mmCIF file of C-alpha atoms in Angstrom:
data_model
loop_
_atom_site.group_PDB
_atom_site.id
_atom_site.type_symbol
_atom_site.label_atom_id
_atom_site.label_comp_id
_atom_site.label_asym_id
_atom_site.label_seq_id
_atom_site.Cartn_x
_atom_site.Cartn_y
_atom_site.Cartn_z
ATOM 1 C CA MET Z 694 16.154 9.524 5.924
ATOM 2 C CA GLU Z 695 13.078 10.384 3.942
ATOM 3 C CA PHE Z 696 11.531 13.847 3.987
ATOM 4 C CA PHE Z 697 8.294 15.358 2.718
ATOM 5 C CA CYS Z 698 8.670 18.917 1.447
ATOM 6 C CA TYR Z 699 5.707 21.026 0.324
ATOM 7 C CA HIS Z 700 6.460 24.521 -0.928
ATOM 8 C CA ARG Z 701 3.199 26.532 -1.038
ATOM 9 C CA ASP Z 702 3.018 29.287 -3.647
ATOM 10 C CA ARG Z 703 2.715 32.936 -2.761
ATOM 11 C CA PRO Z 704 -0.361 34.468 -4.461
ATOM 12 C CA GLY Z 705 0.586 36.067 -7.761
ATOM 13 C CA SER Z 706 3.914 34.243 -8.050
ATOM 14 C CA LEU Z 707 3.143 32.354 -11.286
ATOM 15 C CA PRO Z 708 5.168 34.707 -13.558
ATOM 16 C CA LEU Z 709 8.170 34.275 -11.255
ATOM 17 C CA ARG Z 710 7.723 30.494 -11.194
ATOM 18 C CA GLU Z 711 7.540 30.422 -14.988
ATOM 19 C CA GLU Z 712 10.703 32.529 -15.226
ATOM 20 C CA LEU Z 713 12.515 30.102 -12.904
ATOM 21 C CA THR Z 714 11.290 26.819 -14.429
ATOM 22 C CA GLU Z 715 14.669 25.820 -15.867
ATOM 23 C CA ALA Z 716 16.531 26.849 -12.693
ATOM 24 C CA HIS Z 717 14.093 24.765 -10.614
ATOM 25 C CA TRP Z 718 14.456 21.722 -12.857
ATOM 26 C CA ALA Z 719 18.242 22.049 -12.939
ATOM 27 C CA TYR Z 720 18.277 22.210 -9.137
ATOM 28 C CA MET Z 721 16.084 19.090 -8.909
ATOM 29 C CA ASP Z 722 18.279 17.304 -11.465
ATOM 30 C CA GLY Z 723 21.007 17.475 -8.821
ATOM 31 C CA TYR Z 724 18.763 15.376 -6.553
ATOM 32 C CA GLU Z 725 17.528 12.908 -9.185
ATOM 33 C CA ALA Z 726 18.857 9.849 -7.341
ATOM 34 C CA GLU Z 727 17.346 11.002 -4.007
ATOM 35 C CA LEU Z 728 13.835 11.895 -5.219
ATOM 36 C CA ILE Z 729 10.989 9.566 -4.289
ATOM 37 C CA ALA Z 730 8.249 11.770 -5.749
ATOM 38 C CA ARG Z 731 7.815 15.280 -7.089
ATOM 39 C CA GLY Z 732 5.265 17.446 -8.777
ATOM 40 C CA PRO Z 733 3.131 20.569 -8.706
ATOM 41 C CA THR Z 734 -0.193 21.080 -6.949
ATOM 42 C CA PHE Z 735 -3.067 23.046 -8.454
ATOM 43 C CA THR Z 736 -6.379 24.665 -7.594
ATOM 44 C CA THR Z 737 -9.398 22.364 -7.848
ATOM 45 C CA ASP Z 738 -9.920 23.360 -11.489
ATOM 46 C CA GLY Z 739 -6.423 22.036 -12.228
ATOM 47 C CA GLU Z 740 -5.373 25.299 -13.845
ATOM 48 C CA THR Z 741 -3.529 27.445 -11.302
ATOM 49 C CA LEU Z 742 -0.325 26.316 -9.578
ATOM 50 C CA THR Z 743 -0.550 26.344 -5.780
ATOM 51 C CA GLY Z 744 2.644 24.615 -4.725
ATOM 52 C CA SER Z 745 5.291 21.993 -5.294
ATOM 53 C CA VAL Z 746 5.753 18.614 -3.578
ATOM 54 C CA HIS Z 747 9.100 16.883 -3.220
ATOM 55 C CA ILE Z 748 9.655 13.665 -1.301
ATOM 56 C CA VAL Z 749 13.358 13.056 -0.981
ATOM 57 C CA ASP Z 750 15.796 10.705 0.738
ATOM 58 C CA LEU Z 751 18.623 12.708 2.336
ATOM 59 C CA ALA Z 752 21.277 12.193 4.999
ATOM 60 C CA ASP Z 753 19.712 14.182 7.839
ATOM 61 C CA PRO Z 754 17.375 17.068 8.769
ATOM 62 C CA ALA Z 755 20.087 19.648 8.015
ATOM 63 C CA ALA Z 756 20.420 18.322 4.454
ATOM 64 C CA ALA Z 757 16.628 18.412 4.099
ATOM 65 C CA ARG Z 758 16.498 22.037 5.247
ATOM 66 C CA ALA Z 759 19.242 22.943 2.780
ATOM 67 C CA PHE Z 760 17.307 21.166 0.009
ATOM 68 C CA ALA Z 761 14.092 23.041 0.846
ATOM 69 C CA PHE Z 762 15.508 26.499 1.438
ATOM 70 C CA GLU Z 763 18.166 26.630 -1.291
ATOM 71 C CA GLU Z 764 15.589 25.781 -3.990
ATOM 72 C CA PRO Z 765 15.535 28.625 -6.598
ATOM 73 C CA ASN Z 766 11.807 29.413 -6.302
ATOM 74 C CA TYR Z 767 12.131 29.670 -2.524
ATOM 75 C CA GLN Z 768 15.216 31.866 -2.800
ATOM 76 C CA ALA Z 769 13.388 34.193 -5.233
ATOM 77 C CA GLY Z 770 10.300 34.525 -3.007
ATOM 78 C CA ALA Z 771 7.822 32.521 -5.097
ATOM 79 C CA TYR Z 772 6.713 30.467 -2.080
ATOM 80 C CA ARG Z 773 4.758 31.745 0.907
ATOM 81 C CA ASP Z 774 5.803 28.890 3.202
ATOM 82 C CA VAL Z 775 7.360 25.453 3.371
ATOM 83 C CA LEU Z 776 6.131 22.340 5.177
ATOM 84 C CA LEU Z 777 9.137 20.095 5.809
ATOM 85 C CA ARG Z 778 8.765 16.880 7.810
ATOM 86 C CA ARG Z 779 10.448 13.516 8.188
ATOM 87 C CA TRP Z 780 8.431 10.961 6.253
ATOM 88 C CA ARG Z 781 8.394 7.174 6.102
ATOM 89 C CA ASN Z 782 7.939 5.523 2.701
ATOM 90 C CA LEU Z 783 5.470 2.757 3.558
ATOM 91 C CA LEU Z 784 5.196 1.661 -0.081
ATOM 92 C CA GLY Z 785 8.964 1.278 -0.474
ATOM 93 C CA ARG Z 786 8.995 2.674 -4.005
ATOM 94 C CA THR Z 787 9.238 5.883 -5.984
ATOM 95 C CA MET Z 788 6.480 7.490 -8.034
ATOM 96 C CA TRP Z 789 8.249 6.228 -11.160
ATOM 97 C CA ASP Z 790 7.612 2.679 -9.925
ATOM 98 C CA PHE Z 791 3.858 3.315 -9.567
ATOM 99 C CA PRO Z 792 2.171 0.657 -11.740
ATOM 100 C CA GLY Z 793 -0.533 3.123 -12.841
ATOM 101 C CA GLY Z 794 1.957 5.396 -14.589
ATOM 102 C CA ARG Z 795 1.362 9.089 -15.304
ATOM 103 C CA THR Z 796 -2.035 8.868 -17.004
ATOM 104 C CA GLY Z 797 -5.615 7.838 -16.241
ATOM 105 C CA ASP Z 798 -7.826 9.340 -13.541
ATOM 106 C CA ASP Z 799 -6.772 12.365 -11.538
ATOM 107 C CA ARG Z 800 -3.993 12.521 -8.971
ATOM 108 C CA TYR Z 801 -4.075 14.257 -5.606
ATOM 109 C CA LEU Z 802 -1.903 15.210 -2.665
ATOM 110 C CA VAL Z 803 -3.773 14.277 0.517
ATOM 111 C CA LEU Z 804 -2.242 15.911 3.556
ATOM 112 C CA GLY Z 805 -3.543 15.035 7.022
ATOM 113 C CA LEU Z 806 -2.261 17.236 9.816
ATOM 114 C CA GLY Z 807 -2.072 15.212 12.995
ATOM 115 C CA SER Z 808 -3.893 15.676 16.229
ATOM 116 C CA GLY Z 809 -3.376 13.357 19.169
ATOM 117 C CA GLU Z 810 -2.670 9.674 18.813
ATOM 118 C CA ALA Z 811 -1.041 8.440 15.589
ATOM 119 C CA ALA Z 812 -3.380 7.258 12.827
ATOM 120 C CA ASP Z 813 -3.138 5.557 9.453
ATOM 121 C CA LEU Z 814 0.272 4.028 10.137
ATOM 122 C CA ALA Z 815 -0.399 1.035 7.882
ATOM 123 C CA VAL Z 816 -0.982 1.079 4.151
ATOM 124 C CA PRO Z 817 -4.753 1.277 3.603
ATOM 125 C CA PRO Z 818 -6.766 -0.967 1.281
ATOM 126 C CA GLY Z 819 -6.725 0.188 -2.323
ATOM 127 C CA LYS Z 820 -2.928 0.172 -2.484
ATOM 128 C CA GLU Z 821 -3.122 0.019 -6.290
ATOM 129 C CA ASP Z 822 -4.186 3.693 -6.289
ATOM 130 C CA LEU Z 823 -1.432 4.887 -3.932
ATOM 131 C CA ILE Z 824 1.515 6.568 -5.597
ATOM 132 C CA ALA Z 825 3.270 7.481 -2.323
ATOM 133 C CA TYR Z 826 2.094 7.044 1.273
ATOM 134 C CA GLY Z 827 3.557 7.550 4.719
ATOM 135 C CA PRO Z 828 3.456 9.279 8.085
ATOM 136 C CA LEU Z 829 4.779 12.781 8.711
ATOM 137 C CA LEU Z 830 7.171 12.729 11.667
ATOM 138 C CA SER Z 831 9.236 15.031 13.860
ATOM 139 C CA ASP Z 832 12.923 15.491 12.939
ATOM 140 C CA ASP Z 833 13.929 12.712 15.329
ATOM 141 C CA ALA Z 834 11.070 10.481 14.049
ATOM 142 C CA THR Z 835 9.624 10.024 17.555
ATOM 143 C CA ALA Z 836 6.435 12.081 17.161
ATOM 144 C CA TRP Z 837 3.682 11.504 14.607
ATOM 145 C CA LEU Z 838 2.577 14.784 13.016
ATOM 146 C CA GLY Z 839 0.252 13.544 10.282
ATOM 147 C CA THR Z 840 0.163 11.632 7.012
ATOM 148 C CA ALA Z 841 0.969 12.526 3.413
ATOM 149 C CA ALA Z 842 -0.224 10.560 0.400
ATOM 150 C CA LEU Z 843 -0.154 10.923 -3.355
ATOM 151 C CA VAL Z 844 -3.252 9.181 -4.678
ATOM 152 C CA ARG Z 845 -4.872 8.338 -7.994
ATOM 153 C CA ALA Z 846 -8.629 8.868 -7.616
ATOM 154 C CA ALA Z 847 -11.732 9.801 -9.581
ATOM 155 C CA ASP Z 848 -12.362 12.909 -7.459
ATOM 156 C CA PRO Z 849 -11.137 14.784 -4.346
ATOM 157 C CA ASP Z 850 -13.624 13.051 -2.006
ATOM 158 C CA ARG Z 851 -12.360 9.608 -3.001
ATOM 159 C CA ALA Z 852 -8.790 10.783 -2.570
ATOM 160 C CA ARG Z 853 -9.582 12.173 0.912
ATOM 161 C CA ALA Z 854 -11.039 8.793 1.914
ATOM 162 C CA VAL Z 855 -7.530 7.313 2.034
ATOM 163 C CA LEU Z 856 -7.212 8.896 5.517
ATOM 164 C CA THR Z 857 -9.342 8.434 8.627
ATOM 165 C CA ARG Z 858 -10.717 11.991 8.575
ATOM 166 C CA GLU Z 859 -11.786 12.257 12.231
ATOM 167 C CA ARG Z 860 -8.239 11.440 13.410
ATOM 168 C CA TYR Z 861 -6.785 14.671 11.977
ATOM 169 C CA ALA Z 862 -6.950 18.330 12.940
ATOM 170 C CA ALA Z 863 -7.262 19.082 9.213
ATOM 171 C CA VAL Z 864 -7.160 17.201 5.929
ATOM 172 C CA GLU Z 865 -6.165 19.042 2.759
ATOM 173 C CA VAL Z 866 -6.649 17.693 -0.756
ATOM 174 C CA HIS Z 867 -4.811 19.295 -3.662
ATOM 175 C CA ALA Z 868 -4.861 18.395 -7.343
ATOM 176 C CA TRP Z 869 -1.367 17.072 -8.128
ATOM 177 C CA GLU Z 870 0.510 15.737 -11.117
ATOM 178 C CA PHE Z 871 3.765 13.906 -11.746
ATOM 179 C CA GLY Z 872 6.571 16.440 -11.974
ATOM 180 C CA GLY Z 873 9.926 16.713 -13.607
ATOM 181 C CA ARG Z 874 11.154 16.863 -17.141
ATOM 182 C CA ARG Z 875 8.987 15.061 -19.646
#
């Protein structure tokens, strides 16, 4: 089962995050085979960390909750909240398989929070700029709760255009970059 996990930083937690960098990476190393995508989000200027995205393939919702809540930054209080949802990998690949690689143009997390009838359940045109894409679902995968995408785009507005804006209660766009050890 695939899960989307977005840990949002608590304001002022950067020194704590920096102190725990190696602990975080070591923790994620234990999930290397299960990770579909990972990486930090930033403010629009690309300078200040705002969160951390992990898309992971785990056995069940209990394993996903353990993954999210045992993470060292979470345990130390660096995060203000966690969004954890079932996710469906519509591209069928990991970020490391993305043909565009780590460089060129900016990358974004586009997060559409659902409202009403399901939307954007098929891969949109422009697939060559999608790093990861899929619906956010309830634990039992019966209810659509939104869509999460990692996108290569020239700017936030072009990234946002990957979703049908009027079909969501809210659409968030965050600067994002490939994560993990270099």
